[in-house]
mmCIF file of N, CA and C in Angstrom:
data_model
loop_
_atom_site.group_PDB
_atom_site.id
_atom_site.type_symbol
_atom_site.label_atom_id
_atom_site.label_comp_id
_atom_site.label_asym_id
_atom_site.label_seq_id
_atom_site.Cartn_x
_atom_site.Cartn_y
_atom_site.Cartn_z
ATOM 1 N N UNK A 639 3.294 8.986 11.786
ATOM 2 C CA UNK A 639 4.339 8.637 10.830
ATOM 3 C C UNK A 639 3.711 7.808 9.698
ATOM 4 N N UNK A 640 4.301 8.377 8.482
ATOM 5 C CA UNK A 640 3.522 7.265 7.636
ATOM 6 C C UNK A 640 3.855 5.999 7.278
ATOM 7 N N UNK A 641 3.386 4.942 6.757
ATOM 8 C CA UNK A 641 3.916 3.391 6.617
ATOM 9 C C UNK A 641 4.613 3.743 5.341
ATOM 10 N N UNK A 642 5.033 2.527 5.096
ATOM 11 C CA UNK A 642 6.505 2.410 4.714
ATOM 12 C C UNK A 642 5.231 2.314 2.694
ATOM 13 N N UNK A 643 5.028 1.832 2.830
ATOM 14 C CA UNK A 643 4.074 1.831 1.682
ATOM 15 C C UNK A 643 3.724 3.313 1.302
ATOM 16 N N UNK A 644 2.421 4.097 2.147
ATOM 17 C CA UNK A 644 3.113 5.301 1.756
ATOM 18 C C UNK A 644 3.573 5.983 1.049
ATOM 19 N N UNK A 645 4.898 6.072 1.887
ATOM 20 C CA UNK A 645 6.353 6.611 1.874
ATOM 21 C C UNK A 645 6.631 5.834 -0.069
ATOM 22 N N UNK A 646 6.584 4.603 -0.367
ATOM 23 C CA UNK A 646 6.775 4.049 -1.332
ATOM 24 C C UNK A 646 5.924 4.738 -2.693
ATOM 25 N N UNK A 647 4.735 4.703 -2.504
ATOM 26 C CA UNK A 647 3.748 5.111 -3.010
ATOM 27 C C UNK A 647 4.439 6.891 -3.416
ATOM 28 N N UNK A 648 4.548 7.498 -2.498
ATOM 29 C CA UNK A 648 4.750 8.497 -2.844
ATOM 30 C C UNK A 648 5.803 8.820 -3.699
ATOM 31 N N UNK A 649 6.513 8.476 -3.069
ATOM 32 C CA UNK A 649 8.433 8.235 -3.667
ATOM 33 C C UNK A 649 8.211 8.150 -5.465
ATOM 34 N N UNK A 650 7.054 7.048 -5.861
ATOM 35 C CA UNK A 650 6.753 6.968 -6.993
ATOM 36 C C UNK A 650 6.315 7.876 -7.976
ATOM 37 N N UNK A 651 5.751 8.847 -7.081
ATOM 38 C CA UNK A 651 4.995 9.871 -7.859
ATOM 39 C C UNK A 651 3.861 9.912 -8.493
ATOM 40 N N UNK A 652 2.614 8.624 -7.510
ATOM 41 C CA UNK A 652 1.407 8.363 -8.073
ATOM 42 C C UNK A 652 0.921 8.714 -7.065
ATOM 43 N N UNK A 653 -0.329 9.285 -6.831
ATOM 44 C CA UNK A 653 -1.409 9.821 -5.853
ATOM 45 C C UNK A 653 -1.971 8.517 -5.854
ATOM 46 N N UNK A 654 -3.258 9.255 -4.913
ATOM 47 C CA UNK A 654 -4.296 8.347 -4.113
ATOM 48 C C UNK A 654 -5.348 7.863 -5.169
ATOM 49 N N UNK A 655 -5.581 9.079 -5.859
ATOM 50 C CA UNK A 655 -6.770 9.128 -6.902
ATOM 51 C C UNK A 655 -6.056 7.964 -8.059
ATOM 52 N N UNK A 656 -5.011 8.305 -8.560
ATOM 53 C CA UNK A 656 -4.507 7.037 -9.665
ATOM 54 C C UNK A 656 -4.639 5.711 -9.220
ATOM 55 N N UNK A 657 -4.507 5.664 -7.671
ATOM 56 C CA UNK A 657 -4.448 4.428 -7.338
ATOM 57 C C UNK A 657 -6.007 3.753 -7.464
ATOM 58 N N UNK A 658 -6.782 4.354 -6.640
ATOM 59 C CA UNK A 658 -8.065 4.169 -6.179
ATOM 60 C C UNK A 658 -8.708 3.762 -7.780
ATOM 61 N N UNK A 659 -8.056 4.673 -9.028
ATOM 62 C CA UNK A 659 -8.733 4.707 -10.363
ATOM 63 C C UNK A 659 -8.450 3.094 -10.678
ATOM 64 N N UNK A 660 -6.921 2.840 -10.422
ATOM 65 C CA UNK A 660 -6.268 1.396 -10.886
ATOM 66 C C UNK A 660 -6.526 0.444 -10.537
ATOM 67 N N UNK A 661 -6.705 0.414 -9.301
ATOM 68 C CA UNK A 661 -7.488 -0.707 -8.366
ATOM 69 C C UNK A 661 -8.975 -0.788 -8.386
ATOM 70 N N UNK A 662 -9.567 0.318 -8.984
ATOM 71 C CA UNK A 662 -11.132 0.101 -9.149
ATOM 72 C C UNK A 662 -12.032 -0.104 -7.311
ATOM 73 N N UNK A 663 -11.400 0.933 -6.837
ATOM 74 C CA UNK A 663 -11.657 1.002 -5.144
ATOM 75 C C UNK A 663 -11.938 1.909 -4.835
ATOM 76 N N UNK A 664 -12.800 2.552 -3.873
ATOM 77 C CA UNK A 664 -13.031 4.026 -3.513
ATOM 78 C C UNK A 664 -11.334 4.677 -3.114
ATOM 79 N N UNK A 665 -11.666 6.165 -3.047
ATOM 80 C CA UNK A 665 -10.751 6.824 -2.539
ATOM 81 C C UNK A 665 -10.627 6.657 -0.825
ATOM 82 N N UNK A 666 -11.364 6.388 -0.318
ATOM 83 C CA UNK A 666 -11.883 5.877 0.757
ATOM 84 C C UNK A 666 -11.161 4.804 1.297
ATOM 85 N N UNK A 667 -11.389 3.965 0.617
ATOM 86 C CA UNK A 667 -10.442 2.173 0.989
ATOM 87 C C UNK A 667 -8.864 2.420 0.919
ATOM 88 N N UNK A 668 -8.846 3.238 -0.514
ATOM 89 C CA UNK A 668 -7.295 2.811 -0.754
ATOM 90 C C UNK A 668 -6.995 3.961 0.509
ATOM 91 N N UNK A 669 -7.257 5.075 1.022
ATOM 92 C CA UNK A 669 -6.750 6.027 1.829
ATOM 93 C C UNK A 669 -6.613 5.123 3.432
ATOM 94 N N UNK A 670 -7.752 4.659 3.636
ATOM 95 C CA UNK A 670 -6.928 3.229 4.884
ATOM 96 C C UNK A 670 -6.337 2.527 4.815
ATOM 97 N N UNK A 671 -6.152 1.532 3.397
ATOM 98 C CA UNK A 671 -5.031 0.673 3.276
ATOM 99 C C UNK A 671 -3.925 1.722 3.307
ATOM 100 N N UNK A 672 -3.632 3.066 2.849
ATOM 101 C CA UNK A 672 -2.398 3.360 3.103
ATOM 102 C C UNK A 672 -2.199 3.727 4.558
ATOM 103 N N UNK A 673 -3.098 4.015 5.766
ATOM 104 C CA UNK A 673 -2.907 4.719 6.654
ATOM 105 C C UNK A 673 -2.453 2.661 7.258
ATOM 106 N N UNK A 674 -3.280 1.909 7.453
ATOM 107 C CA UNK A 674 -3.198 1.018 7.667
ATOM 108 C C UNK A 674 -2.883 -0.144 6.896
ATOM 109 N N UNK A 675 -2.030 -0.526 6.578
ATOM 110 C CA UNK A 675 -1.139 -1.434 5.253
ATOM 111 C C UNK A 675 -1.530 -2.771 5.752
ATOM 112 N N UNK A 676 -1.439 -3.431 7.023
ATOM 113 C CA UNK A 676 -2.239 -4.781 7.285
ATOM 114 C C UNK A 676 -3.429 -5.097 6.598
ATOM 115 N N UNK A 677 -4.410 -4.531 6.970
ATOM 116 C CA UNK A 677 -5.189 -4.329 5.987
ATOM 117 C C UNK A 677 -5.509 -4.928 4.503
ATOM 118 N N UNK A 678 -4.487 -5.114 4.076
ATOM 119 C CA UNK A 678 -3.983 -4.974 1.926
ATOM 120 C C UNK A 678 -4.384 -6.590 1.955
ATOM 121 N N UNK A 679 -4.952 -7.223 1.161
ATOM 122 C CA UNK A 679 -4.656 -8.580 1.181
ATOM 123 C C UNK A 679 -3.830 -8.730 -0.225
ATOM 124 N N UNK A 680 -3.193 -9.703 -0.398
ATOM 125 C CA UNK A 680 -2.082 -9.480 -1.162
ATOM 126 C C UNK A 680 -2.142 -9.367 -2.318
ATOM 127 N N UNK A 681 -3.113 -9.874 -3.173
ATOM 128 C CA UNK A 681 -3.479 -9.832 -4.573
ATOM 129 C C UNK A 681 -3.537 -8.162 -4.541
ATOM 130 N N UNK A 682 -4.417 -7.550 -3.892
ATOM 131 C CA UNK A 682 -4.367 -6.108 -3.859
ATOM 132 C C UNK A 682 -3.131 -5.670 -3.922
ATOM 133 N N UNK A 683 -2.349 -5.811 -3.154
ATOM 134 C CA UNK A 683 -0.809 -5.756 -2.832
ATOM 135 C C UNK A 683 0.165 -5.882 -3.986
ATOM 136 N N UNK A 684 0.254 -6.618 -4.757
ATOM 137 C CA UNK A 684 0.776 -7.115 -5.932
ATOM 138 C C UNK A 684 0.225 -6.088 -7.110
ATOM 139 N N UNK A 685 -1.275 -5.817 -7.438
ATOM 140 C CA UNK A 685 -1.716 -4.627 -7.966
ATOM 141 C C UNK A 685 -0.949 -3.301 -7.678
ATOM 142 N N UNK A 686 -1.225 -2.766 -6.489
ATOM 143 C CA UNK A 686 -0.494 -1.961 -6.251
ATOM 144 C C UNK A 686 0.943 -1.554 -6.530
ATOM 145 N N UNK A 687 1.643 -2.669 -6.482
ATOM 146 C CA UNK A 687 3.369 -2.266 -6.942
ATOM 147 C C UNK A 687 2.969 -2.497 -8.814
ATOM 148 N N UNK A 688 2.499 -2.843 -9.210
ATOM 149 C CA UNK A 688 2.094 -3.252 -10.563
ATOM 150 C C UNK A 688 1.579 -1.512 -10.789
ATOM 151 N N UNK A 689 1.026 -0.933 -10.329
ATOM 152 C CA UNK A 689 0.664 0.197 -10.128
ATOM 153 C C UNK A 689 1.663 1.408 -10.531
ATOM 154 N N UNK A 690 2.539 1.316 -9.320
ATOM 155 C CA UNK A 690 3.215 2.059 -8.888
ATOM 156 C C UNK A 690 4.789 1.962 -9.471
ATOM 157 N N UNK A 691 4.447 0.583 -10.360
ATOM 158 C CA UNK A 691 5.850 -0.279 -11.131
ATOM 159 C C UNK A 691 7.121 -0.275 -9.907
ATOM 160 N N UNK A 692 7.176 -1.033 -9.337
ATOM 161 C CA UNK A 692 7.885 -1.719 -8.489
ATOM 162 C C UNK A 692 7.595 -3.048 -8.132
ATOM 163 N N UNK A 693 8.996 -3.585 -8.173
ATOM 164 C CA UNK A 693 8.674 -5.422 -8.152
ATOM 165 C C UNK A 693 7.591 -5.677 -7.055
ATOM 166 N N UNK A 694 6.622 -6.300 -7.048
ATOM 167 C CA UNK A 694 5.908 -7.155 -5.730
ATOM 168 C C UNK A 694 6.399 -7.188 -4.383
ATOM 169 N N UNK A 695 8.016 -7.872 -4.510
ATOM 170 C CA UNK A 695 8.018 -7.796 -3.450
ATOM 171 C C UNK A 695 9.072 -6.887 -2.768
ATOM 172 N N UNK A 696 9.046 -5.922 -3.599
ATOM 173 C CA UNK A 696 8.889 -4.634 -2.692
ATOM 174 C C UNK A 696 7.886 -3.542 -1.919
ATOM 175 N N UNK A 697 6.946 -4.011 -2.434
ATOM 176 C CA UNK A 697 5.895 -3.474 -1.854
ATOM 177 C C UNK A 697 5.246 -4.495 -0.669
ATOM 178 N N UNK A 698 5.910 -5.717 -0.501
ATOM 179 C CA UNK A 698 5.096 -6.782 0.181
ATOM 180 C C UNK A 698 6.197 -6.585 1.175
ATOM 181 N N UNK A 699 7.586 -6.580 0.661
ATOM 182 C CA UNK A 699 8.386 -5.934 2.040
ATOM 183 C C UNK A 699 7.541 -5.022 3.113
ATOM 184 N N UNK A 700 7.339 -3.862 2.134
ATOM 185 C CA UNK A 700 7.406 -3.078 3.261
ATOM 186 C C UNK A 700 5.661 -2.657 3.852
ATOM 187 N N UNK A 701 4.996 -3.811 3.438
ATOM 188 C CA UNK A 701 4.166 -4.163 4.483
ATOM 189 C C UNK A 701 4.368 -4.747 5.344
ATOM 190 N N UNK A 702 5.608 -5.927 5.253
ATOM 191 C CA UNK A 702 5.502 -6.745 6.334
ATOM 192 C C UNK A 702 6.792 -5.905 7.501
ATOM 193 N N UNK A 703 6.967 -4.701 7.080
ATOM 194 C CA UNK A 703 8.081 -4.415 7.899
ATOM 195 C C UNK A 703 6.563 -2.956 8.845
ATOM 196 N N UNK A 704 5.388 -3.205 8.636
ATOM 197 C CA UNK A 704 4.362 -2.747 9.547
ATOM 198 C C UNK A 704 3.791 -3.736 10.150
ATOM 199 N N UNK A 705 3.756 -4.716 9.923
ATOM 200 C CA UNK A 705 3.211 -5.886 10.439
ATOM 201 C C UNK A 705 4.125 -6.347 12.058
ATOM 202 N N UNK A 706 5.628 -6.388 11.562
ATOM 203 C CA UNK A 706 6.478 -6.578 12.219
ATOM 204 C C UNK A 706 6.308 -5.399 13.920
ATOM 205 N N UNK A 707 6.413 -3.955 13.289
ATOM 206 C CA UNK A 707 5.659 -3.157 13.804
ATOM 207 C C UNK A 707 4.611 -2.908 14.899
ATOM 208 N N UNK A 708 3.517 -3.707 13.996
ATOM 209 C CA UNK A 708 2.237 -4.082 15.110
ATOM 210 C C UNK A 708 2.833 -5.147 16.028
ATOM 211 N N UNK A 709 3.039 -5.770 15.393
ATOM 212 C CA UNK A 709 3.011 -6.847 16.672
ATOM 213 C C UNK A 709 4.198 -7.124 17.806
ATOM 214 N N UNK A 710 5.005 -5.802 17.425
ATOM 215 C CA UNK A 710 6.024 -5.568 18.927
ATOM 216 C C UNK A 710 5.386 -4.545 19.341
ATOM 217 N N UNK A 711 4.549 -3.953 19.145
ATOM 218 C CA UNK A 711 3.751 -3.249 19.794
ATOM 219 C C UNK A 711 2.642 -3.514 20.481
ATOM 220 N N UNK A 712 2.294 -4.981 19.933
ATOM 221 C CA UNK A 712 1.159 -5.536 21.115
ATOM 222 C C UNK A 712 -0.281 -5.097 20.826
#
């Protein structure tokens, strides 16, 4: 299933490659931060919705709603 970021990311209508271009990151990195959103440290995080033009903390939501995630999962 994909994370909620993702799902966000996509919804937007920006690929991997725009991102990876915007953030100045391999295609590589940004493709685990999306598989794995813990990962993001937040300045990255904040880029990203800056990116994708969505407020901050909507994109910081719905990392922390994977976070939440992991850790009822143990």
């Amino acid at each position: 299933m994909p994370s909620q970021l993702t799902t966000l990311v996509k919804a937007r209508g920006v690929t991997q490659a725009q991102l990876a271009k915007g953030l100045r990151f391999s295609m590589g990195t940004v493709t685990r931060w999306l598989r794995n959103p813990t990962e993001i440290k937040v300045g990255h995080l904040i880029e990203i919705a800056r990116i994708i033009r969505v407020p901050a903390a909507l994109a910081i939501k719905a990392v922390e709603v994977e976070v939440q995630k992991e850790a009822s999962h143990g």
